[in-house]
Coordinates of C-alpha atoms and ligand atoms in Angstrom, one line a residue:
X1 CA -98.0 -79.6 130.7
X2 CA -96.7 -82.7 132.3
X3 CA -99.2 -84.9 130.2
X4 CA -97.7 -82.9 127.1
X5 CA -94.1 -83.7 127.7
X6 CA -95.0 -87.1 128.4
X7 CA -96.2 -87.5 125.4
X8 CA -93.9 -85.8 122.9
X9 CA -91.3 -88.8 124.6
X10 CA -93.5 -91.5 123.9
X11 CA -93.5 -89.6 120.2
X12 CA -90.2 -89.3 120.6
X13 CA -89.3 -93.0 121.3
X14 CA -90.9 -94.3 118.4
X15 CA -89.3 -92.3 115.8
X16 CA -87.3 -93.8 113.3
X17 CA -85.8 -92.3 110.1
X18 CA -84.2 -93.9 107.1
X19 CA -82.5 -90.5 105.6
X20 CA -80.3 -87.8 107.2
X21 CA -82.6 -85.5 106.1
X22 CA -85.4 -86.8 108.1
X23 CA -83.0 -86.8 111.4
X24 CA -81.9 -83.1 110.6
X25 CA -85.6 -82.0 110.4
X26 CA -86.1 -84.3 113.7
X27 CA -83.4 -82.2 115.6
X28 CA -84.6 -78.7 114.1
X29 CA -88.2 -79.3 115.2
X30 CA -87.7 -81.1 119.0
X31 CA -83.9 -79.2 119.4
X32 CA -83.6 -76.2 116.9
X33 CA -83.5 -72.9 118.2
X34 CA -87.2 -72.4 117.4
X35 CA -88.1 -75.7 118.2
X36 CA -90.6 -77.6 120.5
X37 CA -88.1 -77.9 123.5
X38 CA -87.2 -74.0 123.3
X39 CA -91.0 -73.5 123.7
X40 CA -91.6 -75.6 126.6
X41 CA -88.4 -74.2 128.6
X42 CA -90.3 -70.5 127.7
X43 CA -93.6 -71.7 128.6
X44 CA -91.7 -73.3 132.3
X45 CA -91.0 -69.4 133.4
X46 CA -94.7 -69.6 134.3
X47 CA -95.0 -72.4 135.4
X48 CA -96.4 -72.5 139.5
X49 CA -93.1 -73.2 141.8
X50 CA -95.1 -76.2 143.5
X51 CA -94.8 -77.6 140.1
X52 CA -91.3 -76.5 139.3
X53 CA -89.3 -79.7 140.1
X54 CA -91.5 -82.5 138.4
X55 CA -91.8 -80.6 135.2
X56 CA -88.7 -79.3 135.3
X57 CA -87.1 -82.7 135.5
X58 CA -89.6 -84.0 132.8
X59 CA -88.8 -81.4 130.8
X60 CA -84.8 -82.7 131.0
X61 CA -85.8 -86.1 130.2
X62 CA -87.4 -85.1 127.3
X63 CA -84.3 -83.3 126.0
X64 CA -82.0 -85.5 126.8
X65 CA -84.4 -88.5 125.1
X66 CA -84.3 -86.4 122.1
X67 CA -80.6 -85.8 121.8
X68 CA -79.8 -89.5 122.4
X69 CA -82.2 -90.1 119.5
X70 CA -80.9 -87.9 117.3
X71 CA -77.5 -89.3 118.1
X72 CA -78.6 -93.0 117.5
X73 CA -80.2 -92.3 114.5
X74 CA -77.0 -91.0 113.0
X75 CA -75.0 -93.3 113.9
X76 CA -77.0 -95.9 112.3
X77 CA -77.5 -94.2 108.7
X78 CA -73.7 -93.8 109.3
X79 CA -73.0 -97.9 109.8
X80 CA -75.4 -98.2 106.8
X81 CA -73.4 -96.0 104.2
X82 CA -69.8 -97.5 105.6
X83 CA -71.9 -101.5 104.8
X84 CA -72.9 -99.5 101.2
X85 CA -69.1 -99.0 100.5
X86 CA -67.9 -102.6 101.5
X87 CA -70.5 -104.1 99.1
X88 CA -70.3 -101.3 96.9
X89 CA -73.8 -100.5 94.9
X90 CA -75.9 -104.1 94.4
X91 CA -78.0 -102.4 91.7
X92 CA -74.8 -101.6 89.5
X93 CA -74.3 -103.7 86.6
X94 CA -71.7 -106.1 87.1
X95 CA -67.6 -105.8 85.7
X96 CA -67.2 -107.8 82.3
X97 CA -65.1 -111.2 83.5
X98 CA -62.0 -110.4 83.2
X99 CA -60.6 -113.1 80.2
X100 CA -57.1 -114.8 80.0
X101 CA -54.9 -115.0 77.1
X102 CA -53.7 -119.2 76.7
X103 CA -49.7 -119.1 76.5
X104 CA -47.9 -118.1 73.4
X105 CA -46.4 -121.5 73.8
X106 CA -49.8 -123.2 73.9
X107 CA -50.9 -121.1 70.8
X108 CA -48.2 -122.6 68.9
X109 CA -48.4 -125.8 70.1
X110 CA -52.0 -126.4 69.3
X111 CA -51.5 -124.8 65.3
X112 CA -48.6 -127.8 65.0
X113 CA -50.8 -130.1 66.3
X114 CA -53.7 -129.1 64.0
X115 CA -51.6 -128.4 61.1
X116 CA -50.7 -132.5 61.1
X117 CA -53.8 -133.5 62.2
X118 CA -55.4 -132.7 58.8
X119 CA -52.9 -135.0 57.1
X120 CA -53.2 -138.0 59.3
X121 CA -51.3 -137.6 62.8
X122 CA -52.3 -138.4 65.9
X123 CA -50.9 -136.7 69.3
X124 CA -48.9 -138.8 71.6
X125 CA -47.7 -138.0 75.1
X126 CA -45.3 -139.7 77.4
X127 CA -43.4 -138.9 80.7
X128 CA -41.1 -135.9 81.4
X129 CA -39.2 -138.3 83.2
X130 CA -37.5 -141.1 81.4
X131 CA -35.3 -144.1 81.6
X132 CA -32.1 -144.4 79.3
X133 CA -33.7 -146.8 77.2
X134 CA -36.3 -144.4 75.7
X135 CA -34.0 -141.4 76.1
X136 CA -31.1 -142.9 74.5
X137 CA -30.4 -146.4 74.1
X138 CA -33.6 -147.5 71.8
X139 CA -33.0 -144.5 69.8
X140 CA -29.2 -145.9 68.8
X141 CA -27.6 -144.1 71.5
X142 CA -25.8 -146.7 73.5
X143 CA -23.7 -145.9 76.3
X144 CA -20.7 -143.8 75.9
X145 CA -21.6 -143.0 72.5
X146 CA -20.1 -139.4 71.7
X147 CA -23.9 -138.1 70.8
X148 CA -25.0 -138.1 73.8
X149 CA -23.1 -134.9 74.8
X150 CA -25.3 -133.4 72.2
X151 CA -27.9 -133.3 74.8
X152 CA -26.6 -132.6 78.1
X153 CA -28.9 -134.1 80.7
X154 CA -30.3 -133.4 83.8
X155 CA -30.0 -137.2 85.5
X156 CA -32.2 -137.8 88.7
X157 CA -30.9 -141.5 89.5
X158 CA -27.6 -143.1 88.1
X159 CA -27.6 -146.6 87.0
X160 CA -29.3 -147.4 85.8
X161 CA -30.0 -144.2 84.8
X162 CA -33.5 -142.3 85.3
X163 CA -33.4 -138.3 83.5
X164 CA -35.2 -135.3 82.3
X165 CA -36.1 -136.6 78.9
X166 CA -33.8 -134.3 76.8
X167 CA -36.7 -134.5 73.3
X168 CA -39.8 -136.1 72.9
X169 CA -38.3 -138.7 70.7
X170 CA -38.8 -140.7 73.6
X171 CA -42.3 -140.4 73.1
X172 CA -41.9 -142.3 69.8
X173 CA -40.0 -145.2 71.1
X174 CA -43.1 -145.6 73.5
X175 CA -45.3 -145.0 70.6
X176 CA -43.9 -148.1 68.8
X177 CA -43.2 -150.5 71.4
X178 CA -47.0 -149.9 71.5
X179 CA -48.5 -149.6 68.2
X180 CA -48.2 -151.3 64.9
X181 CA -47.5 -149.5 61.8
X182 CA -49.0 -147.8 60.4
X183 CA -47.8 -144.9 62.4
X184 CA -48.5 -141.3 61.9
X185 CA -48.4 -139.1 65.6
X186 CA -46.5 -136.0 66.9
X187 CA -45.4 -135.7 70.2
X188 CA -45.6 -132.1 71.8
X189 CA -44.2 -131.7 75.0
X190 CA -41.5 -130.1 77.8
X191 CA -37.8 -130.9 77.2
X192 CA -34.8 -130.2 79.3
X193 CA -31.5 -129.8 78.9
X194 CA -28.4 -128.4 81.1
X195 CA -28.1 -125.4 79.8
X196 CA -26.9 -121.9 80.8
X197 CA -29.9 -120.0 80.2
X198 CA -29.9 -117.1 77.5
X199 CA -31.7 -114.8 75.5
X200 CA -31.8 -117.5 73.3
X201 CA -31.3 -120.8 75.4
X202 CA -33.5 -122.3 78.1
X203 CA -33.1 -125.5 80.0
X204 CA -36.1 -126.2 79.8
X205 CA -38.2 -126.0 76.3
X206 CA -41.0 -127.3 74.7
X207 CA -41.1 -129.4 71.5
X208 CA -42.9 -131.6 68.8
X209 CA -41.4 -134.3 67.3
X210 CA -43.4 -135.7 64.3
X211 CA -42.9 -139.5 63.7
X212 CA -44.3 -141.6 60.3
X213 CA -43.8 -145.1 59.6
X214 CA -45.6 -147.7 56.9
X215 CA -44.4 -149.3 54.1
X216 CA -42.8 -147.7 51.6
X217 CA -42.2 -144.5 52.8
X218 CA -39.3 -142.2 51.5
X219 CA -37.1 -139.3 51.2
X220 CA -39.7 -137.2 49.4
X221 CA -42.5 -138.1 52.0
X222 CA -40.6 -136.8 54.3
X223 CA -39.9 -133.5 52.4
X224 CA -43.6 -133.3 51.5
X225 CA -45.2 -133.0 54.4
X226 CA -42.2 -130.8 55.5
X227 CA -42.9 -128.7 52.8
X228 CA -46.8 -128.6 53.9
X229 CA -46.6 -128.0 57.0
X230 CA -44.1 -124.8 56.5
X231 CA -47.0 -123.3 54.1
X232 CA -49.5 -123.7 56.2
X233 CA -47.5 -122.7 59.2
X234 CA -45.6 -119.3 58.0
X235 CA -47.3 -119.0 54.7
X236 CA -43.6 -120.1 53.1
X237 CA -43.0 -122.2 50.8
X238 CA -39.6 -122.7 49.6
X239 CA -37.5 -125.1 51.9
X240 CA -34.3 -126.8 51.8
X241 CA -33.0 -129.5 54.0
X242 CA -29.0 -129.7 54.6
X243 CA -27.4 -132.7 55.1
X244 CA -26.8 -133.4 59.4
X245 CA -26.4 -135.8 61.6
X246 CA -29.2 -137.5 64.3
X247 CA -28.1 -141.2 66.0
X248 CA -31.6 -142.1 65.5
X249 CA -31.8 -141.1 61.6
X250 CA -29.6 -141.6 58.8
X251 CA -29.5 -140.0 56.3
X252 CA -30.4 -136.6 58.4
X253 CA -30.8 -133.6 57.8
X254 CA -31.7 -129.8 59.1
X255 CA -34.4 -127.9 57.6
X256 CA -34.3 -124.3 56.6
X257 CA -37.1 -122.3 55.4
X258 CA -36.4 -119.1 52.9
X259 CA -37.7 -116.6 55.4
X260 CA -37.2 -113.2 52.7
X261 CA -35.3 -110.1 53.4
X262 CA -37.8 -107.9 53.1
X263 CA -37.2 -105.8 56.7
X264 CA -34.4 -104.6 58.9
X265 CA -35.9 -108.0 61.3
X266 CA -35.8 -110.6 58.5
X267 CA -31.9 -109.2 58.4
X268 CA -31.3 -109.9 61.6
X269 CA -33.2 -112.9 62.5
X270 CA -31.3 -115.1 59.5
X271 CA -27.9 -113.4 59.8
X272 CA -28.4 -111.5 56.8
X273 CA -28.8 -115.2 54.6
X274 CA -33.0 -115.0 54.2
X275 CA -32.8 -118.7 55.3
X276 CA -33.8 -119.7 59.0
X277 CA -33.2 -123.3 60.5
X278 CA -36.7 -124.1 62.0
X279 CA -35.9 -128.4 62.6
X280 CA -34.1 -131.4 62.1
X281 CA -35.5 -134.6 60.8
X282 CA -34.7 -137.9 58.4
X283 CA -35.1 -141.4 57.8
X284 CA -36.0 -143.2 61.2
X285 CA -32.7 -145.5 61.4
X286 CA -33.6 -149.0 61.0
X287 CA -31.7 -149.9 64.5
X288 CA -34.4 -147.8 65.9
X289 CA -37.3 -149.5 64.1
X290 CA -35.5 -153.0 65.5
X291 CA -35.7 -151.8 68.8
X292 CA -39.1 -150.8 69.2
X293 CA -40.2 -154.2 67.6
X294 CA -40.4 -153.0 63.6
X295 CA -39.0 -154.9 61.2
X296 CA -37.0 -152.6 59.0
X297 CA -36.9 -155.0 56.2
X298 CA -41.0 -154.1 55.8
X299 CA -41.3 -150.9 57.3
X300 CA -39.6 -147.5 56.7
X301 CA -40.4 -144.0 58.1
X302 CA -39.1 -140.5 59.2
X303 CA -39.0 -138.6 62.1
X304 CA -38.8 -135.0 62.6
X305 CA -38.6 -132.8 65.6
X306 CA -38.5 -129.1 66.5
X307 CA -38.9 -126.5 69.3
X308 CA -41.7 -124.8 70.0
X309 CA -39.8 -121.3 71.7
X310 CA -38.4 -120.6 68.6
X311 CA -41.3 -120.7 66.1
X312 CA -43.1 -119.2 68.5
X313 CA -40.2 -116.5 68.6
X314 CA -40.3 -116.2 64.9
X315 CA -43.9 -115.9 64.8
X316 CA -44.3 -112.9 67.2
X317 CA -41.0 -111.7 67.2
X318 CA -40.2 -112.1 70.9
X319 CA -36.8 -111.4 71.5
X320 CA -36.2 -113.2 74.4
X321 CA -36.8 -116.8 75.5
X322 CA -37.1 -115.9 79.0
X323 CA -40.2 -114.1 78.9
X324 CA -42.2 -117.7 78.2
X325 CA -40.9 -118.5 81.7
X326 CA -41.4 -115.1 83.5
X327 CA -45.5 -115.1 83.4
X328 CA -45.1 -111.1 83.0
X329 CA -49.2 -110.7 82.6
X330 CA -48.0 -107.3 80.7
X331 CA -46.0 -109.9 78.6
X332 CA -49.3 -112.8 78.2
X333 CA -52.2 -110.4 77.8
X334 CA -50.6 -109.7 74.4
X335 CA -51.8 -113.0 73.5
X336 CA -55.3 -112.3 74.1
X337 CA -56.6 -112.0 70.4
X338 CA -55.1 -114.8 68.9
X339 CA -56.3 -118.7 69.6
Ligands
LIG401 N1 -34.7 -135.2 68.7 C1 -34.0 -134.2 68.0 C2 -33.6 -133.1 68.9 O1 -34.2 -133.0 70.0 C3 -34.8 -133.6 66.9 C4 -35.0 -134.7 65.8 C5 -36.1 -135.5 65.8 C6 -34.1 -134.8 64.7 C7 -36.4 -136.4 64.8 C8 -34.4 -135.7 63.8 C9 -35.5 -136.5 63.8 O2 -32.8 -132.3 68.6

């Protein structure tokens, strides 16, 4: 009997199991309540006394060997299952990648750019923050002229004076201190101004200014390509410009496009007129052209500018400028099907 139980813990010992199952029908057969141990401690009663303490204490080993097993094994499969749930199920296919949506702003931005880039224009960039020169002074803004409180500035240094650029007209004065004409480039970038911050006003914004400058070039270029660009932005195509005032062009003017009044919306977002102002723009002044190094007497041009917020408003009907800024991904993922 001694040899038997010696054995069965060898057997015992070298057991191993990859399922519950297998450690459940492990337990029944050495522990269950018609299992091997039972008959053993049956088949002891008969066992001769002289024999009683070695095989009774083999026979106590043995069960305690096969608990501990049992226990271990558990345990283990256990550790296993909790590893499965960290790593989840490697066999499963994987998620879709989630994709982003690119900025309403950036959506916008990029059909300007394109839209003038099939007639001719180049993109031109330049820093967010500017000396007075480019800011002001080159584009016939001298000091204390009145104008300048048109664009109330953010000013980092004071004299000489270093600023937010307030538009990216300061782009173009880089742009020609650079380049001889011909010159035909738009200038997309971030703008700031001190402003109390609306529903409809931001102190910081986003805009493209469109400069063009050769010989020759007149009043009707000008309304032209305005009068492209608005067809092939909104799919409108009756403009006007009124008659307005820039320091860097003269004449000037601000550009409406007849938006309809078909809906309750097209009511409200032209004040009940149909028209919408969507830029200004005019003849590059020839004090400008002098100070970037033009000679006005050869060259001519015009210059137009507007912001991006509020086509980009107009296009998707956002009624709030703030929620550019606010990176809301409930706001962005809207975005997600246009390019
Ligand atoms: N720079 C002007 C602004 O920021 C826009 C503009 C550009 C007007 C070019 C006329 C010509 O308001």
């Amino acid at each position: 009997m001694l040899n038997k139980v010696n054995t069965l813990i060898k057997e015992i010992n070298n057991f191993t199991a990859s399922t519950k199952e297998e450690v459940e029908q492990f337990r029944i057969k050495f522990l269950g309540s018609k299992g091997i141990l039972k008959e053993l401690f049956n088949e002891f009663k008969t066992v001769d006394n002289s024999l009683k303490k070695e095989i009774g204490q083999a026979l106590n080993t043995l069960r305690k060997t096969a608990a501990e097993k049992v226990n271990e094994l558990k345990e283990k499969l256990e550790e296993k299952t909790e590893q499965k749930a960290i790593y989840g199920d490697l066999t499963r296919p994987a998620e879709p990648i989630e994709l982003g949506a690119r900025h309403p702003i950036s959506i916008v931005k990029n059909k300007i750019v394109e839209i003038f880039s099939r007639i001719g224009f180049n993109v031109s960039e330049g820093p967010e923050i500017e000396d007075d020169w480019h800011n002001f002074t080159a584009l016939n803004l001298p000091e204390h002229h009145p104008a300048r409180d048109m664009q109330d500035t953010f000013f980092i240094e004071k004299n000489p004076d270093i600023l937010l650029r307030t538009h990216t007209s300061s782009v173009q004065v880089r742009y020609m201190e650079n380049h001889k004409p011909p010159i035909r480039t738009v200038s997309p970038g971030r703008v700031f101004r001190n402003e109390d911050i609306s529903a409809r006003a931001h102190c910081i914004f986003h805009q493209v200014e469109g400069l063009y400058i050769d010989k020759d070039v007149s009043f009707a270029d000008l309304k032209q390509t305005l009068l492209y660009f608005t067809k092939e932005m909104f799919g409108k195509s009756k403009i006007r410009l009124r008659p307005s005032y820039f320091p860097f062009t003269e004449p000037s003017a601000e550009v409406d496009i007849y938006w309809g009044l078909e809906t309750e919306v097209d009511y409200k977002i032209t004040k009940g007129t149909g028209w919408l102002e969507i830029m200004g723009c005019g003849m590059v002044d020839p004090n400008v052209l002098k100070n970037a190094g033009i000679d006005p007497n050869e060259y001519s041009g015009f210059a137009f500018g507007m912001g991006i917020e509020r086509i980009a408003m107009l296009l998707y009907q956002i009624p709030d400028i703030r929620m550019f800024y606010e990176n809301d991904t409930r706001f962005l993922e809207q975005f997600k099907s246009v390019l």
